Coordinates of C-alpha atoms and ligand atoms in Angstrom, one line a residue:
M17 CA 0.0 0.0 0.0
A18 CA 1.2 3.5 -0.8
R19 CA 1.1 5.4 2.5
K20 CA 1.9 9.1 2.1
Q21 CA 1.8 9.9 5.8
S22 CA 3.3 8.2 8.8
E23 CA -0.1 8.3 10.5
L24 CA -3.3 7.0 8.9
K25 CA -6.2 9.4 8.5
I26 CA -9.3 8.1 9.9
L27 CA -12.8 9.3 8.9
L28 CA -14.6 9.8 12.2
N29 CA -18.2 11.0 11.8
G30 CA -17.4 12.7 8.5
T31 CA -14.1 14.4 9.6
L32 CA -10.6 13.1 8.7
V33 CA -8.4 12.9 11.8
P34 CA -5.0 11.5 12.4
E35 CA -5.1 8.0 13.9
S36 CA -3.6 9.2 17.2
R37 CA -6.5 11.6 17.6
A38 CA -9.2 9.2 16.3
K39 CA -10.9 8.4 19.6
V40 CA -14.3 7.2 20.7
S41 CA -15.9 7.6 24.1
V42 CA -15.6 4.9 26.9
F43 CA -19.4 5.2 27.0
D44 CA -19.9 4.1 23.4
H45 CA -22.0 1.0 23.4
G46 CA -19.9 -0.4 20.6
L47 CA -17.2 -0.8 23.3
L48 CA -19.5 -1.5 26.3
Y49 CA -21.7 -4.1 24.6
G50 CA -20.3 -4.9 21.2
D51 CA -23.4 -3.0 20.0
G52 CA -22.9 -2.1 16.4
V53 CA -22.2 -3.4 12.9
F54 CA -19.2 -3.4 10.6
E55 CA -17.8 -4.3 7.2
G56 CA -14.4 -5.3 6.0
I57 CA -13.9 -4.2 2.4
R58 CA -11.0 -4.5 0.0
A59 CA -9.5 -2.1 -2.5
Y60 CA -7.7 -3.6 -5.5
N61 CA -5.9 -1.8 -8.2
G62 CA -7.3 1.7 -7.3
K63 CA -10.9 0.5 -7.0
V64 CA -13.1 -0.4 -4.0
F65 CA -14.3 -4.0 -4.5
A66 CA -18.0 -4.9 -4.2
L67 CA -18.8 -1.7 -2.4
D68 CA -22.5 -1.9 -3.1
E69 CA -22.7 -5.4 -1.7
H70 CA -20.9 -4.4 1.4
L71 CA -23.1 -1.4 2.0
E72 CA -26.2 -3.4 1.4
R73 CA -25.1 -5.9 4.0
L74 CA -24.2 -3.1 6.4
F75 CA -27.5 -1.4 6.1
K76 CA -29.4 -4.7 6.5
S77 CA -27.3 -5.7 9.6
A78 CA -28.0 -2.2 11.0
K79 CA -31.7 -2.5 10.3
A80 CA -31.8 -6.0 12.0
I81 CA -30.4 -4.5 15.2
A82 CA -32.6 -1.4 15.0
L83 CA -29.7 0.9 14.4
E84 CA -30.3 3.8 12.1
I85 CA -27.1 4.7 10.2
P86 CA -27.1 8.5 10.4
I87 CA -26.0 9.1 6.7
T88 CA -27.2 7.8 3.4
R89 CA -25.8 4.9 1.6
K90 CA -24.7 7.2 -1.2
K91 CA -22.8 9.4 1.2
L92 CA -21.3 6.4 3.0
A93 CA -20.0 5.1 -0.4
A94 CA -18.5 8.5 -1.1
D95 CA -16.9 8.5 2.4
V96 CA -15.3 5.2 1.8
V97 CA -13.7 6.4 -1.4
R98 CA -12.7 9.7 0.3
T99 CA -10.9 7.8 3.1
C100 CA -9.0 5.7 0.6
K101 CA -8.0 8.8 -1.3
A102 CA -6.9 10.6 1.8
N103 CA -4.6 7.7 2.7
G104 CA -3.3 7.2 -0.8
L105 CA -4.7 3.7 -0.7
R106 CA -4.9 1.8 -4.0
D107 CA -4.6 -1.8 -2.6
G108 CA -5.6 -2.5 0.9
Y109 CA -8.3 -3.0 3.4
I110 CA -11.1 -0.7 4.6
R111 CA -12.8 -1.2 7.9
L112 CA -16.2 0.5 8.2
V113 CA -17.7 0.5 11.7
V114 CA -21.0 1.9 12.9
T115 CA -21.4 1.8 16.7
R116 CA -24.5 2.5 18.7
G117 CA -22.8 5.6 20.0
V118 CA -22.5 7.1 23.5
G119 CA -25.1 5.9 26.0
T120 CA -25.5 5.2 29.7
L121 CA -24.0 2.3 31.5
G122 CA -27.2 0.4 31.1
L123 CA -28.0 -1.7 28.0
N124 CA -30.8 0.5 26.6
P125 CA -29.8 1.4 23.1
Y126 CA -32.6 4.0 22.8
L127 CA -30.7 6.1 25.3
C128 CA -27.6 6.3 23.0
K129 CA -27.2 9.7 21.4
K130 CA -26.0 9.1 17.9
P131 CA -24.3 6.2 16.1
Q132 CA -20.6 6.8 15.4
V133 CA -19.4 6.1 11.9
I134 CA -15.7 5.2 11.6
I135 CA -13.8 4.4 8.4
I136 CA -10.2 3.1 8.5
A137 CA -8.3 2.4 5.2
A138 CA -5.1 0.5 5.8
A139 CA -2.9 -2.4 4.8
I140 CA -3.7 -6.0 5.7
Q141 CA -2.0 -9.3 5.4
L142 CA -4.1 -11.9 7.2
Y143 CA -2.0 -15.0 6.6
P144 CA 1.7 -15.3 5.7
K145 CA 2.2 -15.6 1.9
K146 CA 3.6 -19.2 2.3
C147 CA 0.2 -20.4 3.6
Y148 CA -1.3 -19.5 0.2
V149 CA 1.3 -21.7 -1.5
Q150 CA 1.4 -24.6 1.0
G151 CA -2.2 -24.4 2.4
L152 CA -3.6 -23.6 5.8
K153 CA -3.9 -26.1 8.7
L154 CA -7.1 -26.1 10.6
V155 CA -8.6 -27.7 13.7
T156 CA -12.3 -28.1 14.6
V157 CA -12.9 -26.3 17.9
G158 CA -15.4 -26.8 20.7
T159 CA -16.7 -23.2 20.6
R160 CA -20.0 -23.4 18.6
R161 CA -21.0 -20.8 16.1
N162 CA -23.9 -18.6 17.4
A163 CA -27.2 -20.2 16.8
P164 CA -29.2 -18.4 14.0
E165 CA -32.2 -18.3 16.3
A166 CA -30.1 -16.4 18.9
L167 CA -28.1 -14.1 16.7
H168 CA -28.6 -14.4 13.0
P169 CA -25.3 -15.1 11.1
R170 CA -26.4 -12.6 8.4
I171 CA -25.9 -9.8 11.0
K172 CA -22.2 -8.7 10.9
S173 CA -22.2 -7.3 14.3
L174 CA -19.4 -6.0 16.6
N175 CA -20.0 -9.1 18.8
Y176 CA -17.3 -11.5 17.7
L177 CA -16.6 -13.1 21.1
N178 CA -17.6 -16.6 20.0
N179 CA -15.3 -16.3 17.0
V180 CA -12.5 -14.9 19.2
L181 CA -12.9 -17.9 21.6
A182 CA -12.7 -20.2 18.6
K183 CA -9.6 -18.4 17.4
I184 CA -8.0 -18.8 20.8
E185 CA -8.6 -22.6 20.6
A186 CA -7.1 -22.8 17.2
I187 CA -4.0 -20.9 18.2
N188 CA -3.6 -22.9 21.4
A189 CA -3.7 -26.0 19.2
G190 CA -0.8 -24.6 17.1
V191 CA -2.7 -23.6 14.0
M192 CA -4.0 -20.3 12.7
E193 CA -7.6 -21.0 11.9
A194 CA -10.6 -23.0 13.2
I195 CA -13.6 -24.8 11.8
M196 CA -16.6 -23.9 13.8
L197 CA -19.6 -26.2 14.0
N198 CA -23.2 -25.3 14.7
N199 CA -25.2 -26.7 17.6
D200 CA -26.1 -29.7 15.5
G201 CA -22.5 -30.5 15.0
Y202 CA -22.5 -29.5 11.3
V203 CA -19.9 -27.3 9.7
A204 CA -20.7 -23.5 9.9
E205 CA -17.6 -21.6 8.9
A206 CA -14.2 -20.6 10.0
T207 CA -13.7 -17.7 12.5
G208 CA -13.7 -15.0 9.9
D209 CA -14.1 -16.9 6.6
N210 CA -16.5 -19.1 4.8
V211 CA -15.7 -22.7 3.9
F212 CA -16.0 -24.6 0.6
V213 CA -15.4 -28.2 -0.3
V214 CA -14.6 -29.3 -3.9
N215 CA -15.3 -32.8 -5.3
G216 CA -14.6 -33.1 -9.0
K217 CA -16.7 -30.4 -10.7
T218 CA -18.9 -29.7 -7.6
L219 CA -18.5 -27.0 -5.0
V220 CA -20.4 -27.1 -1.8
T221 CA -20.6 -24.5 1.0
P222 CA -22.8 -24.5 4.1
P223 CA -26.1 -22.5 3.9
V224 CA -26.6 -19.4 6.1
W225 CA -29.0 -21.4 8.4
C226 CA -26.1 -23.7 9.3
G227 CA -24.4 -20.7 10.9
A228 CA -22.5 -19.1 8.0
L229 CA -22.2 -15.4 7.3
E230 CA -23.4 -14.6 3.8
G231 CA -19.9 -13.7 2.7
I232 CA -19.3 -11.3 -0.2
T233 CA -16.3 -13.3 -1.3
R234 CA -18.3 -16.5 -1.0
G235 CA -21.0 -15.0 -3.3
V236 CA -18.4 -13.9 -5.9
V237 CA -16.6 -17.3 -5.8
M238 CA -20.0 -19.1 -6.3
D239 CA -20.7 -16.9 -9.3
L240 CA -17.3 -17.3 -10.8
A241 CA -17.3 -21.0 -10.3
A242 CA -20.8 -21.4 -11.9
R243 CA -19.6 -19.4 -14.9
S244 CA -16.6 -21.7 -15.2
G245 CA -18.9 -24.7 -15.4
Y246 CA -18.8 -26.0 -11.8
S247 CA -22.0 -27.1 -10.1
V248 CA -22.3 -24.9 -7.0
K249 CA -24.6 -25.7 -4.1
E250 CA -25.3 -24.8 -0.6
D251 CA -25.7 -27.9 1.6
V252 CA -25.2 -29.3 5.0
L253 CA -21.6 -30.4 5.6
S254 CA -20.1 -32.6 8.3
R255 CA -16.5 -32.9 9.2
Y256 CA -16.4 -36.2 7.2
D257 CA -17.2 -34.2 4.1
L258 CA -14.2 -31.9 4.7
Y259 CA -11.8 -34.8 5.6
T260 CA -12.6 -36.7 2.4
A261 CA -13.0 -33.8 0.0
D262 CA -10.7 -33.4 -3.0
E263 CA -10.1 -29.8 -1.9
V264 CA -11.2 -27.5 0.9
F265 CA -10.7 -23.7 0.8
L266 CA -11.8 -20.7 2.8
T267 CA -13.0 -17.4 1.4
G268 CA -13.1 -13.9 3.0
T269 CA -12.5 -10.3 2.2
A270 CA -9.2 -10.3 4.2
A271 CA -8.1 -13.9 3.5
E272 CA -9.3 -13.9 -0.1
I273 CA -9.2 -17.5 -1.2
I274 CA -6.9 -19.8 0.7
G275 CA -6.5 -23.6 0.4
V276 CA -6.7 -25.9 3.4
N277 CA -4.1 -28.7 3.5
E278 CA -5.0 -30.2 6.8
L279 CA -8.0 -30.5 9.2
D280 CA -7.7 -32.2 12.5
K281 CA -4.4 -33.9 11.4
R282 CA -6.2 -35.3 8.3
K283 CA -4.4 -34.4 5.1
I284 CA -6.9 -32.8 2.7
G285 CA -6.6 -34.0 -0.9
T286 CA -2.9 -34.0 -2.0
G287 CA -1.8 -32.0 1.0
R288 CA -1.4 -28.8 -1.1
P289 CA -3.9 -26.3 -2.3
G290 CA -5.7 -28.1 -5.2
R291 CA -6.1 -27.3 -8.9
V292 CA -9.6 -25.9 -8.5
T293 CA -8.6 -23.7 -5.5
R294 CA -5.7 -22.3 -7.5
A295 CA -7.7 -21.7 -10.6
L296 CA -10.5 -19.9 -8.7
S297 CA -7.9 -17.8 -6.9
E298 CA -6.5 -16.6 -10.2
E299 CA -10.0 -15.9 -11.5
F300 CA -10.9 -14.0 -8.4
S301 CA -7.7 -11.9 -8.5
A302 CA -8.4 -11.0 -12.2
Y303 CA -12.0 -10.2 -11.5
A304 CA -11.2 -8.1 -8.4
S305 CA -8.6 -6.0 -10.1
E306 CA -10.9 -5.2 -13.0
T307 CA -14.1 -4.3 -11.2
G308 CA -15.1 -1.9 -8.4
T309 CA -15.7 1.7 -7.6
P310 CA -12.8 3.9 -8.7
I311 CA -10.9 5.7 -5.9
A312 CA -9.2 8.4 -8.1
Ligands
LIG411 N1 -17.6 -15.4 8.2 C1 -17.3 -14.5 9.1 C2 -17.6 -14.8 10.6 C3 -16.7 -13.3 8.8 O1 -16.4 -12.4 9.8 C4 -16.4 -13.0 7.5 C5 -15.7 -11.7 7.1 N2 -14.4 -11.6 7.6 C6 -16.6 -14.0 6.5 C7 -17.3 -15.1 6.9 C8 -16.3 -13.7 5.1 O2 -17.2 -12.7 4.5 P1 -16.7 -11.7 3.4 O3 -16.3 -12.5 2.2 O4 -17.9 -10.9 3.2 O5 -15.6 -11.0 3.9

């Protein structure tokens, strides 16, 4: 990423401020209760990738938690672009956060004054480069994904504690990422990524009701794969399906597409990211660098 200044410029409620001065109140319910919503967005080749899809998901998440985003979708789109521009960002990661805002020490969100809108445009490297070449090792963890009837997985909220607990279990087991199951013991997703299995010309990913976030990258990969002649389905997956698949890969805005070479000490496929994973990664990179909302 081209960074012109030593400090990032953060867009805080419509004003650009240096990161050392970008502060929120200790009474913000985003901090006190994880009450808020967010998006992670990528910029590739001077363009913001899938901005409309991210804003759509953000506004729906906000609506589901009865949080009224204080600016229009159009203005927010312009603000994302503005923040990238202010930081000289052509390739990187944008974090768009809307918190419930400053309230009392009680839970009542209706006592919060005004939602805070925060936009950070920075660099990101989620996994080391060698993991993309060799594949990522995963373990299944005991922490279950939130049940959809408790907190719907479509809501991308600031409440990531169950994912954080899963991540702790993975790291304690000596790997970087976890497979999370739902309460029925079926595969939901990874802690910050969706999961796919590949068998021949068929791709399968768990449906949202199994506990998966409706990932933007997941959607793009499903479309690209269908266009390339794969049969793409959402279906219930068990760990057996992952252990015995030709290939397993994860998708996410930050991770992009990353092959899995081991799950619970079972080698997946050849033990290296497979042919389909590599082909889809290349297609995804080409597509992502061509499309998007121009920053300049
Ligand atoms: N699942 C979870 C729990 C996530 O937080 C994310 C985003 N990091 C994803 C899946 C992937 O979604 P997207 O492709 O929209 O980034």
